[in-house]
Short mmCIF file of C-alpha atoms in Angstrom, two decimals:
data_model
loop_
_atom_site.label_atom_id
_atom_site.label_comp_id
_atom_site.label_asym_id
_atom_site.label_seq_id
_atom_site.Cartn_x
_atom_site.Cartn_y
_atom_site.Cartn_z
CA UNK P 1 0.47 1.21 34.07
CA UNK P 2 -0.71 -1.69 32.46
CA UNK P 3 1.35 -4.31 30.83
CA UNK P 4 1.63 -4.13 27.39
CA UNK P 5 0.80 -7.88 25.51
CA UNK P 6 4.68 -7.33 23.95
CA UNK P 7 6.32 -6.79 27.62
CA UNK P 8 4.14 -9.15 28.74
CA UNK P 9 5.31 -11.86 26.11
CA UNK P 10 8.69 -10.59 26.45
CA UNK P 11 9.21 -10.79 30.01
CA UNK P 12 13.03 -12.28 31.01
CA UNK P 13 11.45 -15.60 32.46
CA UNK P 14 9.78 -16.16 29.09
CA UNK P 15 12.37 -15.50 27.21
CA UNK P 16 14.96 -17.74 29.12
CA UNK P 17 12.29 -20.40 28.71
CA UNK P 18 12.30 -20.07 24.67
CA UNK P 19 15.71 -19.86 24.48
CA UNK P 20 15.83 -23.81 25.59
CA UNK P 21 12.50 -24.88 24.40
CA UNK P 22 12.06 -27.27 20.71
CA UNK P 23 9.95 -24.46 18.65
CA UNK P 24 7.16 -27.00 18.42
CA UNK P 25 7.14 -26.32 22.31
CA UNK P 26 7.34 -22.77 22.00
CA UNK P 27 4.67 -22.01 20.13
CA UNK P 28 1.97 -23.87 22.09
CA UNK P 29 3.33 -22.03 25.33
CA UNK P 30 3.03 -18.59 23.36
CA UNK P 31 -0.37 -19.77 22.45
CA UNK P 32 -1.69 -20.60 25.53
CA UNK P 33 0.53 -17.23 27.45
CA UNK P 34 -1.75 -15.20 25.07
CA UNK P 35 -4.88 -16.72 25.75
CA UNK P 36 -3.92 -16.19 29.93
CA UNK P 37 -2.83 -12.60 29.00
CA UNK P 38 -6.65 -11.84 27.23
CA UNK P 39 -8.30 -13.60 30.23
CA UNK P 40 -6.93 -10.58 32.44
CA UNK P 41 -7.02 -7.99 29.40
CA UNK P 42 -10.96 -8.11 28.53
CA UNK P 43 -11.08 -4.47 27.33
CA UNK P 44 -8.20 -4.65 24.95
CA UNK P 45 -9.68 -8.04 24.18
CA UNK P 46 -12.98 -6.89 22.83
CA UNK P 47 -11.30 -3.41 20.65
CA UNK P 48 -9.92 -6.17 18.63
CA UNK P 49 -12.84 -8.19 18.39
CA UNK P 50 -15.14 -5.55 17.45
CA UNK P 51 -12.78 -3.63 14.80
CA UNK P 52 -12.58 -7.52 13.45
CA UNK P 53 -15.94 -7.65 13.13
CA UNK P 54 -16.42 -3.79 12.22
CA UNK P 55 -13.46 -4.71 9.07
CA UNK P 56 -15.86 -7.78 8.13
CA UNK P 57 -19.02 -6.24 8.15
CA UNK P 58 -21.33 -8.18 5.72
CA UNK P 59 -20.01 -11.87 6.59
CA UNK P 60 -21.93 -14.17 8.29
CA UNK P 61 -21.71 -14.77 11.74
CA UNK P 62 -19.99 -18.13 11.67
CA UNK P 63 -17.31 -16.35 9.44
CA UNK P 64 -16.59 -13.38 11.66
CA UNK P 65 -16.50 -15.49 14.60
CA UNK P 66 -14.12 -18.33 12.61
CA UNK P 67 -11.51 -15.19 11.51
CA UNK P 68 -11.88 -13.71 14.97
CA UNK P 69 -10.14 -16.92 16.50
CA UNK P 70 -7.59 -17.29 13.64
CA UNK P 71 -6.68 -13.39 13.85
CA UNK P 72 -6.22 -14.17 18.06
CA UNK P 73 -4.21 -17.05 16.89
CA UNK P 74 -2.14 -15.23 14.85
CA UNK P 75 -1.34 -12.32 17.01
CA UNK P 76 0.69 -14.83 19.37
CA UNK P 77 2.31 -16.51 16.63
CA UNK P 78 3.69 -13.31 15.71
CA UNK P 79 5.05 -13.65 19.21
CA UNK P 80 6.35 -16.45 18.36
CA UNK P 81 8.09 -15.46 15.35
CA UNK P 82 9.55 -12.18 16.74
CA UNK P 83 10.62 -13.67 19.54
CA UNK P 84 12.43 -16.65 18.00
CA UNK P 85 13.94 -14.21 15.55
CA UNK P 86 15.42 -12.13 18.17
CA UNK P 87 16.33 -14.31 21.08
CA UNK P 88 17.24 -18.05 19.59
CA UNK P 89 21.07 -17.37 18.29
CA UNK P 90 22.22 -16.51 14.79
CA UNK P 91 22.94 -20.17 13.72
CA UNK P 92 20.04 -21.69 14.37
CA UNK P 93 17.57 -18.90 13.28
CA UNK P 94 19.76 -19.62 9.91
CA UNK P 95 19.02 -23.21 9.75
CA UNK P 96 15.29 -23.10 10.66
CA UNK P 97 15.32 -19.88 7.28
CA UNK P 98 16.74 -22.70 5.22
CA UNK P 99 14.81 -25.17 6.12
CA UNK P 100 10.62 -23.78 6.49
CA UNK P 101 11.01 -20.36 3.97
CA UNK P 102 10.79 -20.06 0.43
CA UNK P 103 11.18 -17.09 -1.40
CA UNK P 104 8.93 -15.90 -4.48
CA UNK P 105 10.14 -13.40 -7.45
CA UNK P 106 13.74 -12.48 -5.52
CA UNK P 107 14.62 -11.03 -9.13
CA UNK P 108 12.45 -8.06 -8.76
CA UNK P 109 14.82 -7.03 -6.03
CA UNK P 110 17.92 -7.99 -7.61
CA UNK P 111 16.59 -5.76 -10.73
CA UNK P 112 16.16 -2.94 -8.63
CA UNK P 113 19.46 -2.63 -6.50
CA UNK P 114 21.40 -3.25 -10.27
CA UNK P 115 20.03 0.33 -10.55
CA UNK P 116 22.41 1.66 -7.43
CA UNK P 117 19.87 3.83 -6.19
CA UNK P 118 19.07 1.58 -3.04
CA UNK P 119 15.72 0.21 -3.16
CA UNK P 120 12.48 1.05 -0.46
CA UNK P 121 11.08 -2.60 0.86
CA UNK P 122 7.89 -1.96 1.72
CA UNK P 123 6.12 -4.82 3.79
CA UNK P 124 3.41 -4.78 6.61
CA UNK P 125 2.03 -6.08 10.44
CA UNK P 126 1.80 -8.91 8.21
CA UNK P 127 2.52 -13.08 8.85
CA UNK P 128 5.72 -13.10 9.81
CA UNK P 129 6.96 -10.22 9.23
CA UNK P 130 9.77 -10.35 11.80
CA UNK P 131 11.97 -12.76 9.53
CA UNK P 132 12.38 -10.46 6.28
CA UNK P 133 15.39 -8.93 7.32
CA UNK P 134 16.92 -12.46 8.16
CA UNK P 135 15.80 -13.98 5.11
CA UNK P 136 17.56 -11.33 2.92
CA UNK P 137 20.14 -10.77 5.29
CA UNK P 138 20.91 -14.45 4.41
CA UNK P 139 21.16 -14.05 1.09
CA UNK P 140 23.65 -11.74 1.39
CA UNK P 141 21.58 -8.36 0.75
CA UNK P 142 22.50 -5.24 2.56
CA UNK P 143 19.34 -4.05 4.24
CA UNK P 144 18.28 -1.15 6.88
CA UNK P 145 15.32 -1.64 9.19
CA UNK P 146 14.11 1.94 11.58
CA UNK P 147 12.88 0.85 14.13
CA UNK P 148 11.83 1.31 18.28
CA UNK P 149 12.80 -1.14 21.13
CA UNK P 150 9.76 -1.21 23.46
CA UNK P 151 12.09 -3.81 25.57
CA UNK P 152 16.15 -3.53 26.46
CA UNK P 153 16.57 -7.21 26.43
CA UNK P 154 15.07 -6.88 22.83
CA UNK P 155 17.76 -4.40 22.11
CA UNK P 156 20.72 -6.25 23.21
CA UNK P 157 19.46 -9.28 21.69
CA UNK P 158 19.16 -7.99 18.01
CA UNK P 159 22.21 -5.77 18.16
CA UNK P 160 24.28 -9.33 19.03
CA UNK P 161 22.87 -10.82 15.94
CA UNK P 162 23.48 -7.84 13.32
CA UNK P 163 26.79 -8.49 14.25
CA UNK P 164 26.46 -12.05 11.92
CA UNK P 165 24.55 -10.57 9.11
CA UNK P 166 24.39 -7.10 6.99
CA UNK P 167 22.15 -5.93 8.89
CA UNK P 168 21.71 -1.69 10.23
CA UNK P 169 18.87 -0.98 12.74
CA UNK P 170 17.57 2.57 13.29
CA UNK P 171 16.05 3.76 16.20
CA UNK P 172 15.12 7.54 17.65
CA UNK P 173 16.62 6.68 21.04
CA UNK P 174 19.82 5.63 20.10
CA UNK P 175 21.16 9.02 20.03
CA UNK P 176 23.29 8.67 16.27
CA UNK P 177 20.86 11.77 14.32
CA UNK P 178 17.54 12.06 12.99
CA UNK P 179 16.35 8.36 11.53
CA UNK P 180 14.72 10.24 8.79
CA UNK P 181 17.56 11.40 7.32
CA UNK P 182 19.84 8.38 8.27
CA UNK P 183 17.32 6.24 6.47
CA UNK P 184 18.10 8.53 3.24
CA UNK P 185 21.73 7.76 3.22
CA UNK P 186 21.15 4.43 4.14
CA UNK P 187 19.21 4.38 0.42
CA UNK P 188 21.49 6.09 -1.48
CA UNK P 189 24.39 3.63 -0.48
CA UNK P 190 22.83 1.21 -2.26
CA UNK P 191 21.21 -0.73 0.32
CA UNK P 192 17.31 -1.73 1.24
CA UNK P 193 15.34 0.22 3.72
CA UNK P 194 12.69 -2.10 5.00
CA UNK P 195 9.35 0.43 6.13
CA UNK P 196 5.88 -0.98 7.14
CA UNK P 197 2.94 0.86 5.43
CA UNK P 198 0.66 0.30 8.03
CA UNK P 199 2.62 2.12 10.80
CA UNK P 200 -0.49 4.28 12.15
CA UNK P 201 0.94 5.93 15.07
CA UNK P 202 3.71 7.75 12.38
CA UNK P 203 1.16 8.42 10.11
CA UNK P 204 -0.18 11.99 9.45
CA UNK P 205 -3.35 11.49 9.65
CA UNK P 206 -5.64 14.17 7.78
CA UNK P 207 -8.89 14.12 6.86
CA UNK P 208 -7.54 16.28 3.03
CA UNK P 209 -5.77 12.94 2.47
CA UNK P 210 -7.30 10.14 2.61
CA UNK P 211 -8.00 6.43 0.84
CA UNK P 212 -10.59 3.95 -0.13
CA UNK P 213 -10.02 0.41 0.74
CA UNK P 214 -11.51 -2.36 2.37
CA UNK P 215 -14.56 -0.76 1.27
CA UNK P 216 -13.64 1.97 3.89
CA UNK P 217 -12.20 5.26 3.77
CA UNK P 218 -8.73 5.31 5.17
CA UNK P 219 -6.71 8.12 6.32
CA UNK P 220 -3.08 8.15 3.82
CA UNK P 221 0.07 8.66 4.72
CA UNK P 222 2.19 9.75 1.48
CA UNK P 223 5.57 9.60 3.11
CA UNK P 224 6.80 6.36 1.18
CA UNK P 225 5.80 8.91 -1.70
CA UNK P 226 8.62 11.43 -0.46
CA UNK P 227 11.15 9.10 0.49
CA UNK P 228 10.59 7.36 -3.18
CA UNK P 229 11.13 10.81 -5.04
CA UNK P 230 14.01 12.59 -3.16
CA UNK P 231 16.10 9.15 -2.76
CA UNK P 232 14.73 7.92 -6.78
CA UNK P 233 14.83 4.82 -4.84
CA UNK P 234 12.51 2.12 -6.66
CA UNK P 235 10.16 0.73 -4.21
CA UNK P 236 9.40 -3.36 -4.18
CA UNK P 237 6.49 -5.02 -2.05
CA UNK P 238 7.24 -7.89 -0.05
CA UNK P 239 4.63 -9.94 2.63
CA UNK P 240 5.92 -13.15 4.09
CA UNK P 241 3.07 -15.84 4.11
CA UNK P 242 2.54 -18.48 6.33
CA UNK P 243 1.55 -21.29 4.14
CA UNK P 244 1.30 -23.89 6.80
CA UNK P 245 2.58 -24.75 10.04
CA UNK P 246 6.31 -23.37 10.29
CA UNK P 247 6.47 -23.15 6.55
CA UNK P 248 6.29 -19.45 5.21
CA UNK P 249 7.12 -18.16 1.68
CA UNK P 250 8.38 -14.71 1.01
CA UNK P 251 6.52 -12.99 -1.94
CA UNK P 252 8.00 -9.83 -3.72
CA UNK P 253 5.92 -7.84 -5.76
CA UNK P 254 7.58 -4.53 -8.34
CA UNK P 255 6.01 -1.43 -7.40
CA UNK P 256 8.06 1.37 -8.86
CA UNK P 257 10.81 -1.15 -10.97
CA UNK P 258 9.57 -1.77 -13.94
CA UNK P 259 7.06 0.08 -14.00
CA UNK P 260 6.55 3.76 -13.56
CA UNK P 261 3.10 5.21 -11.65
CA UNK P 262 2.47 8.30 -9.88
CA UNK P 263 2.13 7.08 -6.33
CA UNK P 264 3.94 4.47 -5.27
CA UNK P 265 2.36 4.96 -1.80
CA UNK P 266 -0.98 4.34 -3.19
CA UNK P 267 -0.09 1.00 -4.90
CA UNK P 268 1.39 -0.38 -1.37
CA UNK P 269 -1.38 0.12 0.01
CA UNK P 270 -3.28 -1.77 -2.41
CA UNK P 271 -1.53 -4.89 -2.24
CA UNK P 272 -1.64 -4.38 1.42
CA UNK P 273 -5.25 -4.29 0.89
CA UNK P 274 -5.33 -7.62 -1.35
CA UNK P 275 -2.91 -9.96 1.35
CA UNK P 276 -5.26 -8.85 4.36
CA UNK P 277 -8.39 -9.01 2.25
CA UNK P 278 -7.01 -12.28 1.54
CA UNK P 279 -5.57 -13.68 4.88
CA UNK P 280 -6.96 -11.73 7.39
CA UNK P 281 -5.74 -13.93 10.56
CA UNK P 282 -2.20 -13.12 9.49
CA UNK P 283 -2.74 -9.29 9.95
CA UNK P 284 -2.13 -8.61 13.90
CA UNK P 285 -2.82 -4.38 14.30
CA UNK P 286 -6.19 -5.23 14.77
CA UNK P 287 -6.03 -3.04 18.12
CA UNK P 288 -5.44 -0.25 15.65
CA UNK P 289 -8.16 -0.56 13.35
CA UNK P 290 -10.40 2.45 13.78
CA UNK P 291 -6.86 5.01 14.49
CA UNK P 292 -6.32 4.13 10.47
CA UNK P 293 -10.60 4.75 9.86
CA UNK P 294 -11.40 8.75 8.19
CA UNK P 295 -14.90 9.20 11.12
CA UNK P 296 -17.95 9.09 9.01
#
């Protein structure tokens, strides 16, 4: 079977190695590890250059092939960024929050837990996605992430740091109920329930529901839409930015708060659609491009 890019990333060599290494060192070895891993993984390789250029169809060569190296780029700094977040201890993940984040319109989520019905965080594969629960953890919110370990070491690791921080992880294989239904308790105890809207492989994909963006039609998944009503759970959308190198800045955006639509699930999607339309190198499911494509 092959080796996935995350196992590969995540073997326990590499990981000892960033557990000792200055960041600054770190991410230049994930950076070149991922170029090594495509040299041996053409096929996988090309899907994501061809669903790149298939999602930028209508820009000129020079851009596709400019966004094409960026978007490779930032697939292994999200290594980088999960990685640190999970492996490098509590303290020090703290100090390098404080020092390189920033955080945008927190007040939209403080408005929306002073309701007490919990509040639905909806983010995406987006920048670095992999601190959000850290960076609110850290500011003391109380916030629930589902979630599948596709590595034990990963497991062990982040279950040693939720011990520092309000933090509850979810997962189908760890044998405590249905993670549906935990993640609807989890809401109504006042607490945030951090979901990714571009999760394709849990999406129900059908060709009766569907979604126009990107200038493409899209299947949609309405279950943020269910979870929203039966909770009354307000939903907020949040996409953390890198804005330079090791400097990111948290942005939080009121879906359901303040304002009251029809389909929340919609909306997500539609400031999805505006922060990869806008920074497409930070979006890394590139591999998964056509599985979210309706076929013409």
């Amino acid at each position: 079977m092959k080796l996935s890019i995350s196992s590969f990333f995540q073997s326990k060599w590499n990981v000892a190695l960033f557990q000792h290494f200055h960041p600054v060192v770190c991410q230049t070895y994930m950076q070149t590890l991922g170029k090594i891993y495509y040299l041996f993984n053409k096929k996988e390789r090309k899907t994501i250059e061809q669903n790149i250029r298939d999602f930028l169809y209508g820009k000129t060569e020079k851009e596709v092939r400019k966004i094409t190296r960026e978007a490779f780029h930032g697939i292994f700094q999200h290594y980088f960024e999960k990685m640190f977040s999970a492996y490098r201890n509590f303290d020090e993940v703290a100090a390098y929050i404080d020092k390189h984040f920033k955080v945008e319109n927190i007040d939209v989520i403080n408005k929306a837990l002073a309701q007490g019905k919990g509040l639905i965080l909806a983010t995406a594969h987006f920048g670095a996605v992999e601190f959000i629960p850290w960076v609110l953890a850290l500011k003391g919110y109380p916030i629930s992430i589902i979630l599948e370990y596709n590595a034990e070491i990963l497991k062990k690791a982040l279950h040693e740091k939720i011990s520092h921080a309000d933090v509850e992880l979810f997962s189908s294989s760890d044998g405590k109920g249905t993670v549906f239904f935990r993640a609807l308790k989890s809401i109504k105890r006042n607490r945030i329930l951090m979901t990714e809207c571009d999760e394709v492989d849990r999406w129900r994909r059908k060709k009766s529901s569907t979604i126009k963006l990107f200038g493409k039609t899209l299947y949609f998944d309405n279950t943020l839409n269910v979870l929203s009503r039966h909770t009354g759970a307000p939903v907020v959308s949040v996409f953390l930015k890198r804005t330079g190198r090791m400097n990111y800045t948290l942005i939080c955006e009121d879906i359901s708060v303040e304002k009251h639509i029809d389909n929340t699930a919609k909306d997500v999607m539609y400031v999805w659609q505006k922060y990869v339309t806008n920074n497409p190198e930070q979006w890394y499911q590139w591999k998964k491009w056509k599985q979210m494509k309706v076929a013409s």
